Amino acid sequence: MKELEDIIKAFDAAEQAGKQTALATVVQVEGSSYRRAGARMLVTEDGELTGAISGGCLEGDALRKARLVMAQQQPMLVTYDTTDDDDAKLGVGLGCNGIIHILIEPIFASQPNHPIQLFKKFLGKRQNAVVITLFSLANRKGTQLGTCLFLTNDEYLSKCGNTPIAAQLRADAQAVLQAGRSATKTYLADSEITGFVELLKPAVSLLVFGAGNDAIPLVQMASVLGWHTTVIDGRANYAVSSRFPQARQVLVAKPDQALSLLTTDSRTVAVLMTHNYNYDLAMLRQLMPLQLPYVGSLGPKKKLMRMLDELLDNGMNMTSSELQALYGPTGLDIGAETSEEIALSILSEIQAVLQQREGKSLRDKHTVIHSNDMESLPVNHENL
């Protein structure tokens, strides 16, 4: 979500300066590419770029296309085919062996619910959202409809009007929202239109229990990732905002007070690192029933097993899913020793857990790095 946050900041600055902008979105990938569908980049009329649609290979050419889009005030679909070994003929030299479809849309700041405005709505609440972007692979030089629908559990916005597929688009968005994964959908009529039905998830909310010196690099690195971090500690001289300027919140709280000050959801993870056995024990007792996807415990496994035994002795029931979400010692085995290395280890494990990956070397992966984890919804034959 950091990329979207950066794009919004750049857009607001450009609007304040009276600059035109365009948004480039990777809407579909076939084969291998550096970025997956959903990657975005904001382009201003004077060439400022925020975000990324590749590893730096496409940005220069996309800038030229974006300036044309701003001049013509019409969306444009651009395709980069790097399956040919001689991809240098494109002038970009990708070497990715894939086909990347990028939709570039002019942003009309005066129009309500333009794409950036929709992203602002999404970031304003901690809930999943779905955005649908329509484009035509069959008629690349034809009209590209672009970003046209936004859906959350309590809000629905559409620029599809009363077109025959309006109801189907909403149904598809609802299906993706419930399934929890993005999808593609093809609509067949006089021409073929593809819909990128994209699920947007809130930023990771990281709860760090412990404000010692070893928590500082953890919060710093989480900030680089765009995670929203809250630091909680019972020691007022440690839990100080000046020690954790990148944290969203720094709270002084005893264990029995901490959770009343916090809001948790399915994108919330926690790490216990107070170096105080009783504090960690009290927090573990409260965190486990919340069914967070990740609860990490810093320190040896012996400490964690002792805490679990104590909780069991005090009558606490633990389900297999609660125990499965508990990681102790927290972090991947990368030989970490310093606080910075330990922070890297912890964040890497959390990322792997949230993405349902094993954290192995990519060298040992026998498929493409970014597997196609999007569903393909049934083709719709409605008249457009």
mmCIF file of C-alpha atoms in Angstrom:
data_model
loop_
_atom_site.group_PDB
_atom_site.id
_atom_site.type_symbol
_atom_site.label_atom_id
_atom_site.label_comp_id
_atom_site.label_asym_id
_atom_site.label_seq_id
_atom_site.Cartn_x
_atom_site.Cartn_y
_atom_site.Cartn_z
ATOM 1 C CA MET A 1 0.000 0.000 0.000
ATOM 2 C CA LYS A 2 2.995 2.279 0.299
ATOM 3 C CA GLU A 3 2.988 2.699 -3.474
ATOM 4 C CA LEU A 4 -0.623 3.921 -3.435
ATOM 5 C CA GLU A 5 0.118 6.261 -0.544
ATOM 6 C CA ASP A 6 3.083 7.711 -2.427
ATOM 7 C CA ILE A 7 1.004 8.096 -5.596
ATOM 8 C CA ILE A 8 -1.707 9.978 -3.716
ATOM 9 C CA LYS A 9 0.849 12.339 -2.172
ATOM 10 C CA ALA A 10 2.409 12.965 -5.577
ATOM 11 C CA PHE A 11 -1.001 13.563 -7.155
ATOM 12 C CA ASP A 12 -1.993 16.069 -4.464
ATOM 13 C CA ALA A 13 1.289 17.923 -4.982
ATOM 14 C CA ALA A 14 0.809 17.946 -8.764
ATOM 15 C CA GLU A 15 -2.766 19.183 -8.432
ATOM 16 C CA GLN A 16 -1.615 21.959 -6.101
ATOM 17 C CA ALA A 17 0.963 22.965 -8.709
ATOM 18 C CA GLY A 18 -1.593 22.847 -11.518
ATOM 19 C CA LYS A 19 0.081 19.939 -13.326
ATOM 20 C CA GLN A 20 -1.670 17.367 -15.456
ATOM 21 C CA THR A 21 -1.232 13.725 -14.468
ATOM 22 C CA ALA A 22 -1.799 10.259 -15.886
ATOM 23 C CA LEU A 23 -1.941 6.886 -14.156
ATOM 24 C CA ALA A 24 -0.251 3.811 -15.649
ATOM 25 C CA THR A 25 -1.545 0.453 -14.359
ATOM 26 C CA VAL A 26 -0.333 -3.045 -15.143
ATOM 27 C CA VAL A 27 -3.672 -4.692 -15.939
ATOM 28 C CA GLN A 28 -2.553 -8.079 -17.249
ATOM 29 C CA VAL A 29 0.620 -10.143 -17.448
ATOM 30 C CA GLU A 30 1.284 -13.248 -19.518
ATOM 31 C CA GLY A 31 4.416 -15.147 -18.636
ATOM 32 C CA SER A 32 7.163 -13.525 -16.580
ATOM 33 C CA SER A 33 7.450 -9.877 -15.588
ATOM 34 C CA TYR A 34 9.053 -7.795 -12.856
ATOM 35 C CA ARG A 35 5.711 -6.476 -11.547
ATOM 36 C CA ARG A 36 2.331 -8.133 -11.430
ATOM 37 C CA ALA A 37 -1.090 -6.820 -12.374
ATOM 38 C CA GLY A 38 -2.003 -3.981 -10.035
ATOM 39 C CA ALA A 39 1.386 -2.238 -10.125
ATOM 40 C CA ARG A 40 0.935 1.491 -10.738
ATOM 41 C CA MET A 41 2.868 4.612 -11.614
ATOM 42 C CA LEU A 42 1.753 8.238 -11.611
ATOM 43 C CA VAL A 43 3.205 10.474 -14.328
ATOM 44 C CA THR A 44 3.092 14.263 -14.345
ATOM 45 C CA GLU A 45 3.236 16.410 -17.467
ATOM 46 C CA ASP A 46 6.790 17.473 -16.639
ATOM 47 C CA GLY A 47 8.015 13.895 -16.278
ATOM 48 C CA GLU A 48 7.897 13.178 -12.557
ATOM 49 C CA LEU A 49 7.324 9.475 -11.868
ATOM 50 C CA THR A 50 5.916 7.974 -8.671
ATOM 51 C CA GLY A 51 5.520 4.233 -8.278
ATOM 52 C CA ALA A 52 6.764 1.622 -10.723
ATOM 53 C CA ILE A 53 5.398 -0.670 -13.420
ATOM 54 C CA SER A 54 8.648 -2.565 -13.998
ATOM 55 C CA GLY A 55 12.180 -2.764 -12.726
ATOM 56 C CA GLY A 56 12.946 0.504 -14.533
ATOM 57 C CA CYS A 57 12.846 -0.879 -18.069
ATOM 58 C CA LEU A 58 9.416 0.356 -19.132
ATOM 59 C CA GLU A 59 9.239 3.656 -17.322
ATOM 60 C CA GLY A 60 10.929 5.768 -20.008
ATOM 61 C CA ASP A 61 8.697 4.520 -22.798
ATOM 62 C CA ALA A 62 5.627 4.686 -20.567
ATOM 63 C CA LEU A 63 6.461 8.329 -19.833
ATOM 64 C CA ARG A 64 6.304 9.145 -23.534
ATOM 65 C CA LYS A 65 3.008 7.298 -23.882
ATOM 66 C CA ALA A 66 1.610 9.032 -20.797
ATOM 67 C CA ARG A 67 2.389 12.452 -22.227
ATOM 68 C CA LEU A 68 0.478 11.480 -25.363
ATOM 69 C CA VAL A 69 -2.430 10.329 -23.196
ATOM 70 C CA MET A 70 -2.474 13.659 -21.367
ATOM 71 C CA ALA A 71 -2.384 15.544 -24.667
ATOM 72 C CA GLN A 72 -5.200 13.498 -26.208
ATOM 73 C CA GLN A 73 -7.154 13.175 -22.960
ATOM 74 C CA GLN A 74 -7.972 9.554 -23.758
ATOM 75 C CA PRO A 75 -6.889 6.299 -22.070
ATOM 76 C CA MET A 76 -4.413 4.130 -23.986
ATOM 77 C CA LEU A 77 -3.554 0.438 -23.741
ATOM 78 C CA VAL A 78 0.139 -0.276 -24.275
ATOM 79 C CA THR A 79 1.511 -3.804 -24.704
ATOM 80 C CA TYR A 80 5.127 -4.864 -24.298
ATOM 81 C CA ASP A 81 5.870 -8.308 -25.721
ATOM 82 C CA THR A 82 9.219 -9.617 -24.495
ATOM 83 C CA THR A 83 8.703 -13.263 -25.420
ATOM 84 C CA ASP A 84 10.920 -12.638 -28.462
ATOM 85 C CA ASP A 85 14.591 -13.098 -27.607
ATOM 86 C CA ASP A 86 15.271 -9.891 -29.507
ATOM 87 C CA ASP A 87 13.222 -7.728 -27.165
ATOM 88 C CA ALA A 88 15.823 -4.982 -27.527
ATOM 89 C CA LYS A 89 13.954 -3.950 -30.650
ATOM 90 C CA LEU A 90 11.359 -2.453 -28.306
ATOM 91 C CA GLY A 91 13.984 -0.112 -27.006
ATOM 92 C CA VAL A 92 13.496 -1.305 -23.447
ATOM 93 C CA GLY A 93 15.537 -4.525 -23.192
ATOM 94 C CA LEU A 94 13.372 -6.235 -20.605
ATOM 95 C CA GLY A 95 14.607 -9.785 -20.774
ATOM 96 C CA CYS A 96 11.527 -10.873 -18.795
ATOM 97 C CA ASN A 97 10.089 -13.302 -21.359
ATOM 98 C CA GLY A 98 6.542 -12.114 -20.846
ATOM 99 C CA ILE A 99 3.782 -9.925 -22.198
ATOM 100 C CA ILE A 100 2.819 -6.902 -20.119
ATOM 101 C CA HIS A 101 -0.374 -4.937 -20.769
ATOM 102 C CA ILE A 102 -0.432 -1.450 -19.279
ATOM 103 C CA LEU A 103 -3.405 0.904 -19.268
ATOM 104 C CA ILE A 104 -2.557 4.599 -19.085
ATOM 105 C CA GLU A 105 -5.411 6.890 -18.025
ATOM 106 C CA PRO A 106 -5.489 10.678 -17.856
ATOM 107 C CA ILE A 107 -6.606 11.900 -14.435
ATOM 108 C CA PHE A 108 -9.268 14.590 -14.548
ATOM 109 C CA ALA A 109 -9.049 16.159 -11.103
ATOM 110 C CA SER A 110 -12.330 18.027 -11.608
ATOM 111 C CA GLN A 111 -14.299 14.832 -12.177
ATOM 112 C CA PRO A 112 -15.701 12.994 -9.146
ATOM 113 C CA ASN A 113 -14.463 9.503 -8.341
ATOM 114 C CA HIS A 114 -11.432 9.512 -10.622
ATOM 115 C CA PRO A 115 -8.984 6.644 -9.868
ATOM 116 C CA ILE A 116 -6.886 8.570 -7.338
ATOM 117 C CA GLN A 117 -10.024 9.634 -5.491
ATOM 118 C CA LEU A 118 -11.088 5.987 -5.283
ATOM 119 C CA PHE A 119 -7.728 5.061 -3.784
ATOM 120 C CA LYS A 120 -8.170 7.802 -1.207
ATOM 121 C CA LYS A 121 -11.492 6.270 -0.237
ATOM 122 C CA PHE A 122 -9.851 2.875 0.088
ATOM 123 C CA LEU A 123 -6.989 4.129 2.244
ATOM 124 C CA GLY A 124 -9.404 6.065 4.437
ATOM 125 C CA LYS A 125 -10.779 2.840 5.930
ATOM 126 C CA ARG A 126 -9.184 -0.417 7.039
ATOM 127 C CA GLN A 127 -11.272 -2.718 4.887
ATOM 128 C CA ASN A 128 -10.863 -4.609 1.650
ATOM 129 C CA ALA A 129 -12.018 -2.957 -1.560
ATOM 130 C CA VAL A 130 -12.445 -3.967 -5.186
ATOM 131 C CA VAL A 131 -11.598 -1.795 -8.186
ATOM 132 C CA ILE A 132 -12.528 -2.847 -11.725
ATOM 133 C CA THR A 133 -10.537 -1.605 -14.712
ATOM 134 C CA LEU A 134 -11.900 -2.355 -18.195
ATOM 135 C CA PHE A 135 -9.753 -2.554 -21.320
ATOM 136 C CA SER A 136 -9.878 -4.108 -24.787
ATOM 137 C CA LEU A 137 -7.108 -6.437 -25.901
ATOM 138 C CA ALA A 138 -9.030 -7.159 -29.116
ATOM 139 C CA ASN A 139 -9.086 -3.492 -30.080
ATOM 140 C CA ARG A 140 -6.032 -1.900 -28.527
ATOM 141 C CA LYS A 141 -6.394 1.306 -30.529
ATOM 142 C CA GLY A 142 -10.086 1.603 -29.703
ATOM 143 C CA THR A 143 -11.782 3.200 -26.715
ATOM 144 C CA GLN A 144 -10.455 1.986 -23.383
ATOM 145 C CA LEU A 145 -12.999 2.353 -20.582
ATOM 146 C CA GLY A 146 -10.459 2.309 -17.758
ATOM 147 C CA THR A 147 -11.205 2.407 -14.027
ATOM 148 C CA CYS A 148 -14.961 2.292 -13.671
ATOM 149 C CA LEU A 149 -16.064 0.632 -10.425
ATOM 150 C CA PHE A 150 -15.281 0.727 -6.707
ATOM 151 C CA LEU A 151 -16.819 -1.564 -4.099
ATOM 152 C CA THR A 152 -16.421 -2.131 -0.360
ATOM 153 C CA ASN A 153 -18.724 -3.720 2.182
ATOM 154 C CA ASP A 154 -20.470 -0.394 2.682
ATOM 155 C CA GLU A 155 -19.856 1.632 -0.497
ATOM 156 C CA TYR A 156 -20.493 1.177 -4.221
ATOM 157 C CA LEU A 157 -19.468 3.609 -6.947
ATOM 158 C CA SER A 158 -19.741 2.965 -10.679
ATOM 159 C CA LYS A 159 -19.294 4.900 -13.914
ATOM 160 C CA CYS A 160 -20.913 2.110 -15.922
ATOM 161 C CA GLY A 161 -24.333 3.766 -15.762
ATOM 162 C CA ASN A 162 -27.186 1.661 -17.084
ATOM 163 C CA THR A 163 -25.101 -0.407 -19.516
ATOM 164 C CA PRO A 164 -26.097 -4.083 -19.760
ATOM 165 C CA ILE A 165 -22.972 -5.245 -17.947
ATOM 166 C CA ALA A 166 -23.327 -2.847 -14.998
ATOM 167 C CA ALA A 167 -25.115 -5.421 -12.850
ATOM 168 C CA GLN A 168 -22.660 -8.148 -13.853
ATOM 169 C CA LEU A 169 -19.681 -5.948 -12.993
ATOM 170 C CA ARG A 170 -21.083 -5.346 -9.539
ATOM 171 C CA ALA A 171 -21.731 -9.069 -9.066
ATOM 172 C CA ASP A 172 -18.168 -9.873 -10.155
ATOM 173 C CA ALA A 173 -16.763 -7.268 -7.776
ATOM 174 C CA GLN A 174 -18.811 -8.738 -4.946
ATOM 175 C CA ALA A 175 -17.568 -12.229 -5.788
ATOM 176 C CA VAL A 176 -13.937 -11.076 -5.641
ATOM 177 C CA LEU A 177 -14.547 -9.237 -2.375
ATOM 178 C CA GLN A 178 -15.935 -12.421 -0.838
ATOM 179 C CA ALA A 179 -13.298 -14.730 -2.342
ATOM 180 C CA GLY A 180 -10.437 -12.512 -1.198
ATOM 181 C CA ARG A 181 -8.414 -12.639 -4.411
ATOM 182 C CA SER A 182 -8.231 -10.657 -7.648
ATOM 183 C CA ALA A 183 -9.656 -12.002 -10.886
ATOM 184 C CA THR A 184 -9.952 -11.382 -14.595
ATOM 185 C CA LYS A 185 -13.202 -11.474 -16.530
ATOM 186 C CA THR A 186 -13.952 -11.400 -20.238
ATOM 187 C CA TYR A 187 -17.167 -9.870 -21.586
ATOM 188 C CA LEU A 188 -18.130 -10.836 -25.137
ATOM 189 C CA ALA A 189 -20.401 -8.746 -27.354
ATOM 190 C CA ASP A 190 -19.645 -6.847 -30.578
ATOM 191 C CA SER A 191 -16.112 -6.677 -29.246
ATOM 192 C CA GLU A 192 -14.269 -8.367 -26.407
ATOM 193 C CA ILE A 193 -13.618 -6.441 -23.218
ATOM 194 C CA THR A 194 -11.450 -7.646 -20.360
ATOM 195 C CA GLY A 195 -12.004 -6.649 -16.764
ATOM 196 C CA PHE A 196 -9.223 -6.569 -14.174
ATOM 197 C CA VAL A 197 -11.221 -7.139 -10.993
ATOM 198 C CA GLU A 198 -8.666 -6.140 -8.396
ATOM 199 C CA LEU A 199 -8.815 -6.809 -4.686
ATOM 200 C CA LEU A 200 -7.131 -4.136 -2.578
ATOM 201 C CA LYS A 201 -6.095 -5.028 0.962
ATOM 202 C CA PRO A 202 -5.216 -2.569 3.753
ATOM 203 C CA ALA A 203 -1.615 -2.097 4.801
ATOM 204 C CA VAL A 204 -0.223 -4.557 7.315
ATOM 205 C CA SER A 205 -0.783 -3.351 10.868
ATOM 206 C CA LEU A 206 2.207 -4.367 12.988
ATOM 207 C CA LEU A 207 1.862 -4.345 16.772
ATOM 208 C CA VAL A 208 5.253 -4.295 18.466
ATOM 209 C CA PHE A 209 5.036 -5.054 22.179
ATOM 210 C CA GLY A 210 8.314 -3.758 23.536
ATOM 211 C CA ALA A 211 10.064 -0.432 23.062
ATOM 212 C CA GLY A 212 13.621 -1.527 23.644
ATOM 213 C CA ASN A 213 16.503 -0.645 21.367
ATOM 214 C CA ASP A 214 16.030 -3.827 19.326
ATOM 215 C CA ALA A 215 12.538 -2.654 18.352
ATOM 216 C CA ILE A 216 13.872 0.479 16.658
ATOM 217 C CA PRO A 217 15.209 -1.177 13.455
ATOM 218 C CA LEU A 218 12.080 -3.347 13.295
ATOM 219 C CA VAL A 219 9.873 -0.253 13.200
ATOM 220 C CA GLN A 220 12.194 1.500 10.747
ATOM 221 C CA MET A 221 12.193 -1.403 8.285
ATOM 222 C CA ALA A 222 8.437 -1.905 8.605
ATOM 223 C CA SER A 223 7.988 1.749 7.683
ATOM 224 C CA VAL A 224 10.013 1.234 4.499
ATOM 225 C CA LEU A 225 7.573 -1.548 3.595
ATOM 226 C CA GLY A 226 4.636 0.788 4.168
ATOM 227 C CA TRP A 227 3.357 -1.140 7.172
ATOM 228 C CA HIS A 228 1.482 0.763 9.881
ATOM 229 C CA THR A 229 3.265 0.166 13.151
ATOM 230 C CA THR A 230 2.148 0.650 16.739
ATOM 231 C CA VAL A 231 4.658 0.336 19.588
ATOM 232 C CA ILE A 232 3.331 -0.601 23.040
ATOM 233 C CA ASP A 233 5.284 -0.787 26.272
ATOM 234 C CA GLY A 234 4.599 -0.286 29.956
ATOM 235 C CA ARG A 235 7.744 1.794 30.441
ATOM 236 C CA ALA A 236 7.114 5.489 29.861
ATOM 237 C CA ASN A 237 10.808 6.265 29.420
ATOM 238 C CA TYR A 238 11.059 3.726 26.555
ATOM 239 C CA ALA A 239 7.728 4.196 24.774
ATOM 240 C CA VAL A 240 8.550 7.681 23.490
ATOM 241 C CA SER A 241 7.605 8.979 20.039
ATOM 242 C CA SER A 242 11.041 10.511 19.515
ATOM 243 C CA ARG A 243 12.538 7.006 19.683
ATOM 244 C CA PHE A 244 10.093 5.705 17.069
ATOM 245 C CA PRO A 245 9.361 8.550 14.628
ATOM 246 C CA GLN A 246 8.224 6.097 11.914
ATOM 247 C CA ALA A 247 5.562 4.492 14.117
ATOM 248 C CA ARG A 248 1.917 5.479 13.633
ATOM 249 C CA GLN A 249 1.373 5.232 17.401
ATOM 250 C CA VAL A 250 3.521 4.847 20.494
ATOM 251 C CA LEU A 251 1.521 3.824 23.544
ATOM 252 C CA VAL A 252 2.370 3.457 27.226
ATOM 253 C CA ALA A 253 0.131 0.744 28.592
ATOM 254 C CA LYS A 254 0.041 -2.127 31.015
ATOM 255 C CA PRO A 255 -0.908 -5.514 29.553
ATOM 256 C CA ASP A 256 -4.491 -5.322 30.808
ATOM 257 C CA GLN A 257 -4.929 -1.917 29.159
ATOM 258 C CA ALA A 258 -3.158 -2.412 25.844
ATOM 259 C CA LEU A 259 -5.834 -4.083 23.715
ATOM 260 C CA SER A 260 -8.483 -1.562 24.714
ATOM 261 C CA LEU A 261 -6.347 1.066 22.964
ATOM 262 C CA LEU A 262 -5.962 -0.975 19.763
ATOM 263 C CA THR A 263 -8.068 -2.116 16.830
ATOM 264 C CA THR A 264 -7.168 -5.414 15.202
ATOM 265 C CA ASP A 265 -8.279 -7.080 11.977
ATOM 266 C CA SER A 266 -7.254 -9.798 9.535
ATOM 267 C CA ARG A 267 -4.244 -7.724 8.430
ATOM 268 C CA THR A 268 -2.923 -7.215 11.975
ATOM 269 C CA VAL A 269 0.203 -9.036 13.158
ATOM 270 C CA ALA A 270 2.005 -8.865 16.483
ATOM 271 C CA VAL A 271 5.501 -9.398 17.868
ATOM 272 C CA LEU A 272 6.220 -9.856 21.567
ATOM 273 C CA MET A 273 9.637 -8.417 22.411
ATOM 274 C CA THR A 274 9.363 -6.668 25.782
ATOM 275 C CA HIS A 275 12.043 -8.914 27.345
ATOM 276 C CA ASN A 276 9.635 -9.085 30.287
ATOM 277 C CA TYR A 277 8.259 -12.579 30.757
ATOM 278 C CA ASN A 278 5.130 -11.546 32.651
ATOM 279 C CA TYR A 279 4.250 -8.785 30.157
ATOM 280 C CA ASP A 280 4.687 -11.118 27.184
ATOM 281 C CA LEU A 281 2.664 -13.825 28.948
ATOM 282 C CA ALA A 282 -0.199 -11.452 29.691
ATOM 283 C CA MET A 283 -0.266 -10.213 26.086
ATOM 284 C CA LEU A 284 -0.063 -13.721 24.660
ATOM 285 C CA ARG A 285 -3.109 -14.690 26.711
ATOM 286 C CA GLN A 286 -5.078 -11.857 25.116
ATOM 287 C CA LEU A 287 -3.710 -12.072 21.566
ATOM 288 C CA MET A 288 -4.197 -15.763 20.855
ATOM 289 C CA PRO A 289 -8.044 -15.713 20.875
ATOM 290 C CA LEU A 290 -8.025 -12.817 18.363
ATOM 291 C CA GLN A 291 -7.008 -15.242 15.579
ATOM 292 C CA LEU A 292 -4.389 -12.922 14.115
ATOM 293 C CA PRO A 293 -2.497 -14.406 11.149
ATOM 294 C CA TYR A 294 0.828 -14.006 12.959
ATOM 295 C CA VAL A 295 1.934 -13.661 16.573
ATOM 296 C CA GLY A 296 5.693 -13.781 17.051
ATOM 297 C CA SER A 297 7.560 -14.335 20.293
ATOM 298 C CA LEU A 298 11.146 -13.120 20.540
ATOM 299 C CA GLY A 299 13.501 -15.351 22.446
ATOM 300 C CA PRO A 300 14.178 -19.073 22.789
ATOM 301 C CA LYS A 301 11.548 -21.728 22.156
ATOM 302 C CA LYS A 302 11.910 -22.799 25.778
ATOM 303 C CA LYS A 303 10.459 -19.456 26.882
ATOM 304 C CA LEU A 304 7.482 -19.794 24.560
ATOM 305 C CA MET A 305 6.771 -23.366 25.661
ATOM 306 C CA ARG A 306 6.896 -22.259 29.276
ATOM 307 C CA MET A 307 4.352 -19.514 28.574
ATOM 308 C CA LEU A 308 2.042 -21.953 26.773
ATOM 309 C CA ASP A 309 2.296 -24.454 29.621
ATOM 310 C CA GLU A 310 1.426 -21.733 32.100
ATOM 311 C CA LEU A 311 -1.584 -20.655 30.057
ATOM 312 C CA LEU A 312 -2.773 -24.271 29.855
ATOM 313 C CA ASP A 313 -2.305 -24.731 33.600
ATOM 314 C CA ASN A 314 -4.522 -21.691 34.138
ATOM 315 C CA GLY A 315 -7.350 -23.226 32.142
ATOM 316 C CA MET A 316 -6.868 -21.549 28.765
ATOM 317 C CA ASN A 317 -8.009 -23.617 25.796
ATOM 318 C CA MET A 318 -5.924 -23.302 22.639
ATOM 319 C CA THR A 319 -7.153 -24.348 19.227
ATOM 320 C CA SER A 320 -4.873 -25.779 16.542
ATOM 321 C CA SER A 321 -5.408 -22.668 14.390
ATOM 322 C CA GLU A 322 -4.343 -20.415 17.272
ATOM 323 C CA LEU A 323 -1.194 -22.436 17.811
ATOM 324 C CA GLN A 324 -0.517 -22.508 14.061
ATOM 325 C CA ALA A 325 -0.429 -18.696 14.014
ATOM 326 C CA LEU A 326 2.115 -18.581 16.830
ATOM 327 C CA TYR A 327 5.779 -18.270 15.794
ATOM 328 C CA GLY A 328 8.512 -18.639 18.345
ATOM 329 C CA PRO A 329 11.323 -18.036 18.093
ATOM 330 C CA THR A 330 10.049 -15.349 15.737
ATOM 331 C CA GLY A 331 11.797 -14.917 12.402
ATOM 332 C CA LEU A 332 13.337 -16.901 9.567
ATOM 333 C CA ASP A 333 16.571 -18.803 10.040
ATOM 334 C CA ILE A 334 19.002 -16.522 8.214
ATOM 335 C CA GLY A 335 21.752 -16.488 10.818
ATOM 336 C CA ALA A 336 20.607 -13.165 12.296
ATOM 337 C CA GLU A 337 22.563 -11.826 15.260
ATOM 338 C CA THR A 338 22.339 -8.023 15.339
ATOM 339 C CA SER A 339 19.071 -6.223 16.032
ATOM 340 C CA GLU A 340 18.940 -5.112 12.395
ATOM 341 C CA GLU A 341 19.421 -8.660 11.137
ATOM 342 C CA ILE A 342 16.814 -9.956 13.570
ATOM 343 C CA ALA A 343 14.373 -7.290 12.356
ATOM 344 C CA LEU A 344 14.955 -8.425 8.766
ATOM 345 C CA SER A 345 14.383 -12.027 9.820
ATOM 346 C CA ILE A 346 11.104 -11.203 11.587
ATOM 347 C CA LEU A 347 9.675 -9.057 8.797
ATOM 348 C CA SER A 348 10.631 -11.657 6.197
ATOM 349 C CA GLU A 349 8.777 -14.363 8.099
ATOM 350 C CA ILE A 350 5.683 -12.187 8.521
ATOM 351 C CA GLN A 351 5.699 -11.403 4.788
ATOM 352 C CA ALA A 352 6.000 -15.097 3.941
ATOM 353 C CA VAL A 353 3.150 -16.026 6.276
ATOM 354 C CA LEU A 354 0.830 -13.328 4.945
ATOM 355 C CA GLN A 355 1.568 -14.379 1.361
ATOM 356 C CA GLN A 356 1.310 -18.073 2.266
ATOM 357 C CA ARG A 357 4.850 -18.778 1.135
ATOM 358 C CA GLU A 358 7.545 -20.930 2.740
ATOM 359 C CA GLY A 359 10.358 -18.410 2.623
ATOM 360 C CA LYS A 360 12.679 -20.589 0.537
ATOM 361 C CA SER A 361 15.336 -19.485 -1.942
ATOM 362 C CA LEU A 362 13.944 -18.452 -5.324
ATOM 363 C CA ARG A 363 16.750 -20.499 -6.859
ATOM 364 C CA ASP A 364 14.897 -23.629 -5.783
ATOM 365 C CA LYS A 365 11.560 -22.515 -7.238
ATOM 366 C CA HIS A 366 10.600 -24.490 -10.349
ATOM 367 C CA THR A 367 7.882 -22.125 -11.560
ATOM 368 C CA VAL A 368 7.747 -18.402 -12.317
ATOM 369 C CA ILE A 369 8.408 -16.100 -9.362
ATOM 370 C CA HIS A 370 5.005 -14.436 -9.539
ATOM 371 C CA SER A 371 2.588 -17.282 -10.085
ATOM 372 C CA ASN A 372 -0.804 -16.348 -11.490
ATOM 373 C CA ASP A 373 -2.870 -16.346 -8.292
ATOM 374 C CA MET A 374 -5.831 -14.599 -9.899
ATOM 375 C CA GLU A 375 -9.063 -16.367 -10.602
ATOM 376 C CA SER A 376 -10.554 -16.323 -14.086
ATOM 377 C CA LEU A 377 -14.243 -15.598 -13.794
ATOM 378 C CA PRO A 378 -16.653 -17.158 -16.316
ATOM 379 C CA VAL A 379 -16.975 -15.322 -19.633
ATOM 380 C CA ASN A 380 -20.034 -13.119 -19.803
ATOM 381 C CA HIS A 381 -21.921 -12.924 -23.094
ATOM 382 C CA GLU A 382 -24.051 -9.912 -22.224
ATOM 383 C CA ASN A 383 -24.506 -7.243 -24.889
ATOM 384 C CA LEU A 384 -22.478 -4.173 -24.096
#
